mmCIF file of C-alpha atoms in Angstrom:
data_model
loop_
_atom_site.group_PDB
_atom_site.id
_atom_site.type_symbol
_atom_site.label_atom_id
_atom_site.label_comp_id
_atom_site.label_asym_id
_atom_site.label_seq_id
_atom_site.Cartn_x
_atom_site.Cartn_y
_atom_site.Cartn_z
ATOM 1 C CA MET A 1 -35.823 158.567 166.576
ATOM 2 C CA THR A 2 -34.127 158.831 169.998
ATOM 3 C CA PRO A 3 -33.132 162.304 171.268
ATOM 4 C CA LYS A 4 -29.397 161.474 170.902
ATOM 5 C CA ALA A 5 -29.876 160.185 167.315
ATOM 6 C CA LYS A 6 -31.883 163.328 166.480
ATOM 7 C CA VAL A 7 -29.100 165.616 167.800
ATOM 8 C CA LEU A 8 -26.449 163.542 166.033
ATOM 9 C CA ARG A 9 -28.212 163.845 162.679
ATOM 10 C CA GLU A 10 -29.749 167.324 162.832
ATOM 11 C CA VAL A 11 -26.896 169.200 164.511
ATOM 12 C CA PHE A 12 -23.794 167.273 163.490
ATOM 13 C CA GLY A 13 -24.977 165.619 160.265
ATOM 14 C CA PHE A 14 -24.099 161.999 161.168
ATOM 15 C CA ASP A 15 -26.387 158.991 160.703
ATOM 16 C CA GLY A 16 -24.643 156.906 163.345
ATOM 17 C CA PHE A 17 -21.973 156.956 166.044
ATOM 18 C CA ARG A 18 -18.398 155.877 165.433
ATOM 19 C CA PRO A 19 -17.110 152.834 167.336
ATOM 20 C CA GLY A 20 -16.766 153.579 171.048
ATOM 21 C CA GLN A 21 -18.818 156.793 171.108
ATOM 22 C CA GLU A 22 -22.343 155.636 171.918
ATOM 23 C CA ALA A 23 -21.688 153.912 175.258
ATOM 24 C CA ILE A 24 -19.923 157.056 176.549
ATOM 25 C CA VAL A 25 -22.800 159.268 175.357
ATOM 26 C CA ASP A 26 -25.325 156.965 177.094
ATOM 27 C CA HIS A 27 -23.420 157.017 180.392
ATOM 28 C CA LEU A 28 -23.273 160.816 180.452
ATOM 29 C CA ILE A 29 -26.953 161.180 179.501
ATOM 30 C CA ASP A 30 -27.765 158.749 182.362
ATOM 31 C CA GLY A 31 -25.792 160.951 184.785
ATOM 32 C CA ARG A 32 -22.736 158.735 185.336
ATOM 33 C CA HIS A 33 -19.078 159.811 185.585
ATOM 34 C CA VAL A 34 -16.865 158.683 182.703
ATOM 35 C CA LEU A 35 -13.169 158.647 181.770
ATOM 36 C CA ALA A 36 -12.773 158.082 178.020
ATOM 37 C CA VAL A 37 -9.381 157.368 176.443
ATOM 38 C CA MET A 38 -9.816 157.564 172.675
ATOM 39 C CA PRO A 39 -7.246 158.001 169.897
ATOM 40 C CA THR A 40 -6.829 161.399 168.264
ATOM 41 C CA GLY A 41 -9.372 161.872 165.511
ATOM 42 C CA SER A 42 -11.909 159.369 166.881
ATOM 43 C CA GLY A 43 -14.515 162.011 167.776
ATOM 44 C CA LYS A 44 -14.054 162.694 171.498
ATOM 45 C CA SER A 45 -15.749 166.118 171.385
ATOM 46 C CA LEU A 46 -18.969 164.603 170.076
ATOM 47 C CA CYS A 47 -19.125 162.341 173.152
ATOM 48 C CA TYR A 48 -19.872 165.330 175.388
ATOM 49 C CA GLN A 49 -21.451 167.682 172.835
ATOM 50 C CA VAL A 50 -24.324 165.273 172.074
ATOM 51 C CA PRO A 51 -25.231 164.716 175.781
ATOM 52 C CA ALA A 52 -24.921 168.495 176.330
ATOM 53 C CA LEU A 53 -27.640 169.141 173.744
ATOM 54 C CA VAL A 54 -29.814 166.200 174.839
ATOM 55 C CA LYS A 55 -29.731 167.196 178.530
ATOM 56 C CA GLN A 56 -30.683 170.888 178.003
ATOM 57 C CA GLY A 57 -29.411 173.283 180.701
ATOM 58 C CA LEU A 58 -25.738 174.374 180.700
ATOM 59 C CA THR A 59 -22.673 172.240 179.977
ATOM 60 C CA ILE A 60 -19.247 173.442 181.119
ATOM 61 C CA VAL A 61 -16.233 172.292 179.119
ATOM 62 C CA VAL A 62 -12.810 172.631 180.754
ATOM 63 C CA SER A 63 -10.091 173.139 178.170
ATOM 64 C CA PRO A 64 -6.394 174.036 178.553
ATOM 65 C CA LEU A 65 -5.785 176.387 175.613
ATOM 66 C CA VAL A 66 -7.492 179.546 174.385
ATOM 67 C CA ALA A 67 -6.940 178.639 170.715
ATOM 68 C CA LEU A 68 -8.502 175.227 171.272
ATOM 69 C CA MET A 69 -11.568 176.738 172.966
ATOM 70 C CA GLN A 70 -12.008 179.303 170.199
ATOM 71 C CA ASP A 71 -11.779 176.619 167.475
ATOM 72 C CA GLN A 72 -14.379 174.412 169.172
ATOM 73 C CA VAL A 73 -16.771 177.310 169.816
ATOM 74 C CA ALA A 74 -16.472 178.503 166.194
ATOM 75 C CA ALA A 75 -17.243 174.976 164.914
ATOM 76 C CA LEU A 76 -20.266 174.630 167.231
ATOM 77 C CA LYS A 77 -21.642 178.030 166.216
ATOM 78 C CA LEU A 78 -21.389 176.979 162.561
ATOM 79 C CA ALA A 79 -23.545 173.974 163.502
ATOM 80 C CA GLY A 80 -26.091 176.317 165.100
ATOM 81 C CA VAL A 81 -25.190 175.524 168.726
ATOM 82 C CA ALA A 82 -25.246 178.342 171.319
ATOM 83 C CA ALA A 83 -21.642 177.903 172.502
ATOM 84 C CA GLU A 84 -19.332 180.505 174.045
ATOM 85 C CA THR A 85 -15.964 180.832 175.741
ATOM 86 C CA ILE A 86 -14.882 183.306 178.408
ATOM 87 C CA ASN A 87 -11.100 183.618 178.241
ATOM 88 C CA SER A 88 -8.103 185.894 178.646
ATOM 89 C CA ALA A 89 -7.815 186.641 174.910
ATOM 90 C CA ALA A 90 -11.152 188.523 174.901
ATOM 91 C CA SER A 91 -11.731 192.028 176.295
ATOM 92 C CA ARG A 92 -13.407 192.413 179.674
ATOM 93 C CA GLU A 93 -16.440 193.981 177.946
ATOM 94 C CA ASP A 94 -16.823 190.971 175.630
ATOM 95 C CA ASN A 95 -16.486 188.514 178.525
ATOM 96 C CA VAL A 96 -19.097 190.444 180.558
ATOM 97 C CA GLU A 97 -21.529 190.371 177.609
ATOM 98 C CA ILE A 98 -21.030 186.617 177.174
ATOM 99 C CA TRP A 99 -21.554 186.025 180.899
ATOM 100 C CA LYS A 100 -24.875 187.913 180.736
ATOM 101 C CA ARG A 101 -26.008 185.517 177.998
ATOM 102 C CA VAL A 102 -24.828 182.512 180.064
ATOM 103 C CA ALA A 103 -26.647 183.776 183.187
ATOM 104 C CA SER A 104 -29.875 184.327 181.240
ATOM 105 C CA GLY A 105 -29.866 180.724 179.973
ATOM 106 C CA LEU A 106 -29.107 181.522 176.312
ATOM 107 C CA VAL A 107 -25.837 179.525 176.193
ATOM 108 C CA ARG A 108 -25.805 175.723 176.060
ATOM 109 C CA ILE A 109 -22.057 174.989 176.126
ATOM 110 C CA LEU A 110 -19.513 177.204 177.908
ATOM 111 C CA TYR A 111 -15.761 176.645 177.492
ATOM 112 C CA LEU A 112 -13.489 177.743 180.356
ATOM 113 C CA ALA A 113 -9.824 177.262 181.277
ATOM 114 C CA PRO A 114 -9.331 175.541 184.657
ATOM 115 C CA GLU A 115 -7.745 178.671 186.168
ATOM 116 C CA ARG A 116 -10.870 180.728 185.382
ATOM 117 C CA LEU A 117 -13.359 178.042 186.354
ATOM 118 C CA MET A 118 -11.851 177.100 189.727
ATOM 119 C CA THR A 119 -12.186 180.506 191.384
ATOM 120 C CA GLU A 120 -14.625 180.935 194.261
ATOM 121 C CA ARG A 121 -16.458 183.664 192.371
ATOM 122 C CA MET A 122 -16.957 181.650 189.163
ATOM 123 C CA ILE A 123 -18.016 178.475 191.010
ATOM 124 C CA ALA A 124 -20.510 180.457 193.122
ATOM 125 C CA ALA A 125 -21.940 182.134 190.000
ATOM 126 C CA LEU A 126 -22.270 178.826 188.123
ATOM 127 C CA GLN A 127 -23.925 177.131 191.126
ATOM 128 C CA LYS A 128 -26.880 179.500 190.647
ATOM 129 C CA LEU A 129 -27.375 178.147 187.096
ATOM 130 C CA ASP A 130 -28.717 174.863 185.742
ATOM 131 C CA VAL A 131 -25.403 173.028 185.195
ATOM 132 C CA LYS A 132 -26.285 169.626 183.724
ATOM 133 C CA LEU A 133 -22.902 168.285 182.598
ATOM 134 C CA ILE A 134 -19.171 168.972 182.988
ATOM 135 C CA ALA A 135 -16.622 167.815 180.405
ATOM 136 C CA VAL A 136 -12.868 167.895 181.028
ATOM 137 C CA ASP A 137 -10.931 167.933 177.765
ATOM 138 C CA GLU A 138 -7.249 166.871 177.565
ATOM 139 C CA ALA A 139 -7.733 165.081 180.900
ATOM 140 C CA HIS A 140 -4.167 163.696 180.958
ATOM 141 C CA CYS A 141 -3.232 167.198 182.209
ATOM 142 C CA ILE A 142 -4.718 166.129 185.586
ATOM 143 C CA SER A 143 -2.179 163.367 186.085
ATOM 144 C CA GLN A 144 1.465 163.907 186.883
ATOM 145 C CA TRP A 145 1.996 160.638 184.991
ATOM 146 C CA GLY A 146 0.296 162.160 181.923
ATOM 147 C CA ALA A 147 2.063 163.617 178.893
ATOM 148 C CA SER A 148 1.364 167.301 179.683
ATOM 149 C CA PHE A 149 0.764 167.669 183.434
ATOM 150 C CA ARG A 150 -0.719 171.073 184.388
ATOM 151 C CA PRO A 151 -0.961 171.835 188.116
ATOM 152 C CA GLU A 152 -4.053 174.030 187.518
ATOM 153 C CA TYR A 153 -5.955 170.891 186.506
ATOM 154 C CA GLU A 154 -5.496 169.332 189.960
ATOM 155 C CA ALA A 155 -8.040 171.755 191.477
ATOM 156 C CA LEU A 156 -10.778 170.206 189.305
ATOM 157 C CA HIS A 157 -11.424 167.522 191.940
ATOM 158 C CA GLY A 158 -13.548 170.221 193.644
ATOM 159 C CA LEU A 159 -16.125 170.010 190.833
ATOM 160 C CA ARG A 160 -17.682 166.828 192.296
ATOM 161 C CA ASP A 161 -18.697 168.630 195.483
ATOM 162 C CA ALA A 162 -19.549 171.939 193.800
ATOM 163 C CA PHE A 163 -21.935 170.292 191.295
ATOM 164 C CA PRO A 164 -23.040 166.997 192.875
ATOM 165 C CA ASP A 165 -25.873 166.438 190.370
ATOM 166 C CA ALA A 166 -23.805 166.981 187.216
ATOM 167 C CA PRO A 167 -22.009 163.983 185.703
ATOM 168 C CA ILE A 168 -18.369 164.609 184.743
ATOM 169 C CA GLY A 169 -16.858 163.272 181.535
ATOM 170 C CA ALA A 170 -13.052 163.308 181.240
ATOM 171 C CA PHE A 171 -11.499 162.852 177.793
ATOM 172 C CA THR A 172 -7.964 162.255 176.556
ATOM 173 C CA ALA A 173 -6.130 160.611 173.672
ATOM 174 C CA THR A 174 -3.204 159.413 175.737
ATOM 175 C CA ALA A 175 -3.199 157.837 179.177
ATOM 176 C CA ASP A 176 -1.459 154.600 180.110
ATOM 177 C CA GLU A 177 -2.710 152.444 183.003
ATOM 178 C CA ALA A 178 -0.923 154.519 185.691
ATOM 179 C CA ALA A 179 -2.257 157.815 184.312
ATOM 180 C CA ARG A 180 -5.794 156.410 184.040
ATOM 181 C CA ARG A 181 -5.755 155.282 187.680
ATOM 182 C CA ASP A 182 -4.383 158.680 188.709
ATOM 183 C CA ILE A 183 -7.110 160.600 186.823
ATOM 184 C CA VAL A 184 -9.924 158.431 188.254
ATOM 185 C CA LYS A 185 -8.555 158.843 191.774
ATOM 186 C CA LYS A 186 -8.032 162.614 191.554
ATOM 187 C CA LEU A 187 -11.054 163.709 189.533
ATOM 188 C CA PHE A 188 -13.650 161.132 190.538
ATOM 189 C CA GLY A 189 -12.514 159.986 193.977
ATOM 190 C CA GLY A 190 -11.978 156.509 192.506
ATOM 191 C CA LYS A 191 -15.507 156.032 191.108
ATOM 192 C CA ALA A 192 -15.959 156.317 187.330
ATOM 193 C CA GLU A 193 -16.570 154.122 184.320
ATOM 194 C CA VAL A 194 -13.401 153.900 182.197
ATOM 195 C CA PHE A 195 -13.660 153.433 178.429
ATOM 196 C CA VAL A 196 -10.488 152.739 176.465
ATOM 197 C CA SER A 197 -10.832 152.650 172.676
ATOM 198 C CA GLY A 198 -8.160 151.053 170.509
ATOM 199 C CA PHE A 199 -4.964 153.097 170.262
ATOM 200 C CA ASP A 200 -4.074 151.978 166.745
ATOM 201 C CA ARG A 201 -3.870 154.523 163.931
ATOM 202 C CA PRO A 202 -3.032 152.148 161.063
ATOM 203 C CA ASN A 203 -2.902 154.914 158.427
ATOM 204 C CA ILE A 204 0.206 156.435 160.067
ATOM 205 C CA ARG A 205 3.452 154.858 158.859
ATOM 206 C CA LEU A 206 6.014 154.752 161.671
ATOM 207 C CA ALA A 207 9.741 155.214 161.071
ATOM 208 C CA VAL A 208 12.810 155.908 163.231
ATOM 209 C CA ARG A 209 16.343 156.648 161.972
ATOM 210 C CA ASN A 210 19.648 157.248 163.699
ATOM 211 C CA LYS A 211 20.394 160.961 163.837
ATOM 212 C CA ASP A 212 23.458 162.229 162.013
ATOM 213 C CA ASN A 213 22.386 165.696 160.828
ATOM 214 C CA ALA A 214 18.734 166.375 161.679
ATOM 215 C CA LYS A 215 18.326 169.340 159.316
ATOM 216 C CA GLN A 216 19.737 167.497 156.307
ATOM 217 C CA GLN A 217 17.715 164.395 157.201
ATOM 218 C CA LEU A 218 14.586 166.560 157.358
ATOM 219 C CA LEU A 219 15.420 168.082 153.981
ATOM 220 C CA ARG A 220 15.793 164.620 152.412
ATOM 221 C CA PHE A 221 12.531 163.533 154.052
ATOM 222 C CA LEU A 222 10.730 166.532 152.494
ATOM 223 C CA GLU A 223 12.051 165.888 148.961
ATOM 224 C CA THR A 224 9.012 163.789 148.043
ATOM 225 C CA ARG A 225 6.507 165.834 150.080
ATOM 226 C CA ALA A 226 6.194 169.132 148.219
ATOM 227 C CA GLY A 227 2.986 170.964 149.088
ATOM 228 C CA GLU A 228 2.150 168.777 152.096
ATOM 229 C CA SER A 229 1.246 170.177 155.520
ATOM 230 C CA GLY A 230 3.292 168.856 158.415
ATOM 231 C CA ILE A 231 4.693 169.442 161.880
ATOM 232 C CA VAL A 232 8.371 169.279 162.856
ATOM 233 C CA TYR A 233 8.902 168.870 166.605
ATOM 234 C CA ALA A 234 12.141 170.040 168.224
ATOM 235 C CA LEU A 235 13.245 170.237 171.834
ATOM 236 C CA SER A 236 14.073 173.944 172.234
ATOM 237 C CA ARG A 237 12.640 177.252 171.105
ATOM 238 C CA LYS A 238 15.991 178.085 169.481
ATOM 239 C CA SER A 239 15.920 174.820 167.474
ATOM 240 C CA THR A 240 12.417 175.483 166.150
ATOM 241 C CA GLU A 241 13.462 178.931 164.898
ATOM 242 C CA GLU A 242 16.679 177.612 163.348
ATOM 243 C CA ILE A 243 14.869 174.754 161.576
ATOM 244 C CA ALA A 244 12.118 177.076 160.311
ATOM 245 C CA ALA A 245 14.697 179.563 158.972
ATOM 246 C CA PHE A 246 16.651 176.714 157.348
ATOM 247 C CA LEU A 247 13.504 175.401 155.610
ATOM 248 C CA VAL A 248 12.495 178.878 154.398
ATOM 249 C CA GLU A 249 15.997 179.278 152.961
ATOM 250 C CA LYS A 250 15.449 175.973 151.111
ATOM 251 C CA LYS A 251 12.167 177.324 149.636
ATOM 252 C CA HIS A 252 9.740 175.564 151.997
ATOM 253 C CA HIS A 253 6.763 177.387 153.542
ATOM 254 C CA ALA A 254 7.710 177.074 157.227
ATOM 255 C CA VAL A 255 6.982 178.939 160.470
ATOM 256 C CA ALA A 256 8.202 178.560 164.047
ATOM 257 C CA TYR A 257 5.851 178.088 167.018
ATOM 258 C CA HIS A 258 6.818 178.063 170.697
ATOM 259 C CA ALA A 259 5.760 179.478 174.061
ATOM 260 C CA GLY A 260 8.289 182.339 173.813
ATOM 261 C CA LEU A 261 6.354 184.018 170.991
ATOM 262 C CA THR A 262 3.691 186.622 171.749
ATOM 263 C CA PRO A 263 0.056 185.384 171.757
ATOM 264 C CA ALA A 264 -0.489 187.291 168.487
ATOM 265 C CA GLN A 265 2.544 185.633 166.833
ATOM 266 C CA ARG A 266 1.373 182.197 167.960
ATOM 267 C CA ALA A 267 -2.159 182.879 166.708
ATOM 268 C CA ASP A 268 -0.787 184.025 163.318
ATOM 269 C CA ALA A 269 1.326 180.868 162.970
ATOM 270 C CA GLN A 270 -1.599 178.645 163.902
ATOM 271 C CA ASP A 271 -4.015 180.454 161.564
ATOM 272 C CA LEU A 272 -1.544 180.119 158.695
ATOM 273 C CA PHE A 273 -1.182 176.401 159.364
ATOM 274 C CA MET A 274 -4.937 175.833 159.641
ATOM 275 C CA THR A 275 -5.971 177.830 156.579
ATOM 276 C CA GLU A 276 -3.192 177.352 154.011
ATOM 277 C CA LYS A 277 -1.970 174.193 152.325
ATOM 278 C CA GLY A 278 1.657 173.096 152.447
ATOM 279 C CA VAL A 279 2.643 174.944 155.638
ATOM 280 C CA ILE A 280 5.247 173.294 157.891
ATOM 281 C CA VAL A 281 5.141 174.307 161.556
ATOM 282 C CA CYS A 282 8.441 173.866 163.409
ATOM 283 C CA ALA A 283 7.354 173.640 167.014
ATOM 284 C CA THR A 284 8.048 172.710 170.588
ATOM 285 C CA ILE A 285 5.404 170.680 172.413
ATOM 286 C CA ALA A 286 3.601 174.019 173.010
ATOM 287 C CA PHE A 287 1.971 173.399 169.627
ATOM 288 C CA GLY A 288 -0.690 170.903 168.802
ATOM 289 C CA MET A 289 -2.954 170.110 171.741
ATOM 290 C CA GLY A 290 -6.400 169.930 170.173
ATOM 291 C CA ILE A 291 -5.190 170.983 166.708
ATOM 292 C CA ASP A 292 -7.892 169.625 164.427
ATOM 293 C CA LYS A 293 -6.421 169.937 160.948
ATOM 294 C CA PRO A 294 -7.457 166.805 159.036
ATOM 295 C CA ASP A 295 -4.805 166.836 156.294
ATOM 296 C CA VAL A 296 -1.521 166.904 158.246
ATOM 297 C CA ARG A 297 0.495 164.443 156.158
ATOM 298 C CA PHE A 298 3.561 164.078 158.390
ATOM 299 C CA VAL A 299 4.984 164.623 161.855
ATOM 300 C CA PHE A 300 8.786 164.727 161.979
ATOM 301 C CA HIS A 301 10.613 164.520 165.322
ATOM 302 C CA ALA A 302 13.999 166.227 165.003
ATOM 303 C CA ASP A 303 14.607 165.444 168.697
ATOM 304 C CA LEU A 304 13.534 162.654 171.018
ATOM 305 C CA PRO A 305 10.150 163.344 172.711
ATOM 306 C CA SER A 306 9.842 162.959 176.492
ATOM 307 C CA SER A 307 7.988 159.618 176.508
ATOM 308 C CA LEU A 308 5.929 157.230 174.389
ATOM 309 C CA ASP A 309 2.798 158.934 175.761
ATOM 310 C CA ALA A 310 4.005 162.308 174.419
ATOM 311 C CA TYR A 311 5.154 160.714 171.147
ATOM 312 C CA TYR A 312 1.779 159.036 170.612
ATOM 313 C CA GLN A 313 -0.036 162.291 171.285
ATOM 314 C CA GLU A 314 2.243 164.240 168.916
ATOM 315 C CA ILE A 315 2.071 161.795 165.991
ATOM 316 C CA GLY A 316 -1.713 161.689 166.500
ATOM 317 C CA ARG A 317 -1.906 165.079 164.794
ATOM 318 C CA ALA A 318 -1.105 163.398 161.467
ATOM 319 C CA GLY A 319 -3.653 161.790 159.156
ATOM 320 C CA ARG A 320 -6.828 162.692 161.013
ATOM 321 C CA ASP A 321 -8.694 162.414 157.694
ATOM 322 C CA GLY A 322 -7.874 158.684 157.630
ATOM 323 C CA GLU A 323 -5.558 159.072 154.621
ATOM 324 C CA ALA A 324 -1.936 157.883 154.618
ATOM 325 C CA ALA A 325 0.443 159.886 156.835
ATOM 326 C CA VAL A 326 3.988 159.448 158.161
ATOM 327 C CA ALA A 327 5.522 159.769 161.640
ATOM 328 C CA HIS A 328 9.302 160.000 161.188
ATOM 329 C CA MET A 329 11.769 160.406 164.052
ATOM 330 C CA VAL A 330 15.540 160.842 164.138
ATOM 331 C CA PHE A 331 17.278 160.169 167.428
ATOM 332 C CA GLY A 332 20.784 159.762 168.802
ATOM 333 C CA LEU A 333 22.600 159.050 172.044
ATOM 334 C CA GLY A 334 22.848 162.788 172.758
ATOM 335 C CA ASP A 335 19.038 162.952 172.861
ATOM 336 C CA ILE A 336 18.849 160.214 175.485
ATOM 337 C CA ARG A 337 21.547 161.875 177.581
ATOM 338 C CA LEU A 338 19.706 165.218 177.427
ATOM 339 C CA ARG A 339 16.382 163.625 178.428
ATOM 340 C CA ARG A 340 18.004 161.855 181.408
ATOM 341 C CA GLN A 341 19.512 165.194 182.429
ATOM 342 C CA PHE A 342 16.074 166.879 182.317
ATOM 343 C CA ILE A 343 14.645 164.168 184.569
ATOM 344 C CA GLU A 344 17.465 164.358 187.121
ATOM 345 C CA GLN A 345 17.464 168.162 187.246
ATOM 346 C CA GLY A 346 13.673 168.348 187.676
ATOM 347 C CA GLU A 347 12.123 169.233 191.024
ATOM 348 C CA ALA A 348 10.008 166.067 191.233
ATOM 349 C CA ASN A 349 10.439 163.467 193.988
ATOM 350 C CA ASN A 350 12.511 160.303 193.511
ATOM 351 C CA GLU A 351 9.500 158.085 192.773
ATOM 352 C CA HIS A 352 8.451 160.426 189.961
ATOM 353 C CA LYS A 353 12.010 160.476 188.562
ATOM 354 C CA ARG A 354 12.161 156.666 188.633
ATOM 355 C CA ARG A 355 8.874 156.484 186.725
ATOM 356 C CA GLU A 356 10.061 159.051 184.159
ATOM 357 C CA ASN A 357 13.281 157.088 183.636
ATOM 358 C CA ARG A 358 11.248 153.920 183.046
ATOM 359 C CA ARG A 359 9.142 155.808 180.515
ATOM 360 C CA LEU A 360 12.275 156.992 178.751
ATOM 361 C CA ASP A 361 13.553 153.385 178.703
ATOM 362 C CA ALA A 362 10.287 152.328 176.996
ATOM 363 C CA LEU A 363 10.713 155.068 174.381
ATOM 364 C CA VAL A 364 14.316 154.059 173.659
ATOM 365 C CA ALA A 365 13.200 150.414 173.381
ATOM 366 C CA TYR A 366 10.615 151.535 170.797
ATOM 367 C CA CYS A 367 13.301 153.449 168.854
ATOM 368 C CA GLU A 368 15.581 150.410 168.857
ATOM 369 C CA ALA A 369 12.824 147.823 168.275
ATOM 370 C CA PRO A 370 14.132 144.892 166.184
ATOM 371 C CA SER A 371 10.562 143.952 165.157
ATOM 372 C CA CYS A 372 7.329 145.791 164.260
ATOM 373 C CA ARG A 373 7.180 149.273 165.815
ATOM 374 C CA ARG A 374 3.385 149.274 166.005
ATOM 375 C CA VAL A 375 3.441 146.089 168.117
ATOM 376 C CA SER A 376 5.917 147.836 170.438
ATOM 377 C CA LEU A 377 3.914 151.104 170.605
ATOM 378 C CA LEU A 378 0.513 149.495 171.168
ATOM 379 C CA GLY A 379 2.015 147.034 173.651
ATOM 380 C CA TYR A 380 3.071 150.002 175.780
ATOM 381 C CA PHE A 381 -0.608 150.998 176.061
ATOM 382 C CA GLY A 382 -1.601 147.425 176.886
ATOM 383 C CA GLU A 383 -2.960 146.556 173.443
ATOM 384 C CA ALA A 384 -1.931 143.397 171.594
ATOM 385 C CA ALA A 385 -1.263 143.689 167.855
ATOM 386 C CA GLU A 386 0.027 141.747 164.870
ATOM 387 C CA PRO A 387 2.966 143.053 162.769
ATOM 388 C CA CYS A 388 1.528 145.986 160.833
ATOM 389 C CA GLY A 389 3.320 145.976 157.478
ATOM 390 C CA ASN A 390 3.330 149.798 157.692
ATOM 391 C CA CYS A 391 6.458 150.699 159.657
ATOM 392 C CA ASP A 392 10.110 150.893 158.618
ATOM 393 C CA VAL A 393 10.967 147.626 160.398
ATOM 394 C CA CYS A 394 8.160 145.687 158.669
ATOM 395 C CA LEU A 395 8.812 147.277 155.275
ATOM 396 C CA SER A 396 12.589 146.819 155.277
ATOM 397 C CA PRO A 397 13.711 144.552 158.155
ATOM 398 C CA GLY A 398 17.324 144.943 159.226
ATOM 399 C CA GLU A 399 19.716 142.067 158.807
ATOM 400 C CA THR A 400 19.818 139.698 161.769
ATOM 401 C CA ILE A 401 22.770 137.579 162.801
ATOM 402 C CA ASP A 402 23.220 134.823 165.336
ATOM 403 C CA GLY A 403 25.188 136.524 168.102
ATOM 404 C CA SER A 404 25.388 133.532 170.483
ATOM 405 C CA ALA A 405 29.085 132.822 169.745
ATOM 406 C CA GLU A 406 30.005 136.474 170.386
#
């Protein structure tokens, strides 16, 4: 049995790789840089965790959120892997203790936020250790064309020079052609193997409706979904709180989640969602990156997301167990106007604003698609598809008329 197959079976309990995983694992074991774009739920983490355990030494994983790092570390420890995270949620004493274990070679995988990793002191300390591999999770954060650009991620280009012998693997679920080029240029200086797995998630039924009263539409949507876990996305913090309060009043188990809550409040909301059945989280985009709850049965957009990239990433939190799930959006002209306003009032340069407007146009075209939504969505990511039979347009096509005379 090969070392990678042994790790896969003995540590993670799998007899074989899923489609798309093995080539990425091989490249990283061979010491080559990789950008992997894989749909949510396709097993991205395994693509760097297996090489990390095959290569010995220390693997550094760059991750954007404390909660995400803690979840991954907890899962690895359950599998018997010596994984740790040093982050702002832990006390200084705890972080010092963990660092001692890292420095003495007892830790195999160390999770760090980019802000903590890219300090002179941390880089200098890590350079004294046997760093064999670096993985960058949620790599779309590197690109200003990505769905969740984070300026702190831009500094990661320094990793190539700081650790010239360690291959870098960058992973994301959502990056169109422009974002992929941007990531390869910034992180790898233009030299990396790019793997793009299929974007299709056929178990998610897609639906879009005109918005008349989002709360009432949500209530009607939930009538047949008692006891199901789901996420409702709204544009503002105020909206998430109002929707959550409205749902609680209507006897649903709902909580709000947004960046304005304290870290403890956010952690409580996330823990509730992860551990209890039938919880509905009403959230801004602050919620969800890396959320690995397999039985989310629906994602409901009460407001228009910022782009098809963001939409794809957000609906990707549904149906990770492969069972049927629904992505339902309501949108109106007011949403489009508000999104245009956000773009124009932003501090970005004109080229960036033009690109964002084009992205918004693509999203509106998806919402108004006269034929299969999945064809439209996958086409945006450069993937050809046949009509899916599992979207509102396929299931109940609108009436068409010959408008040539008009």
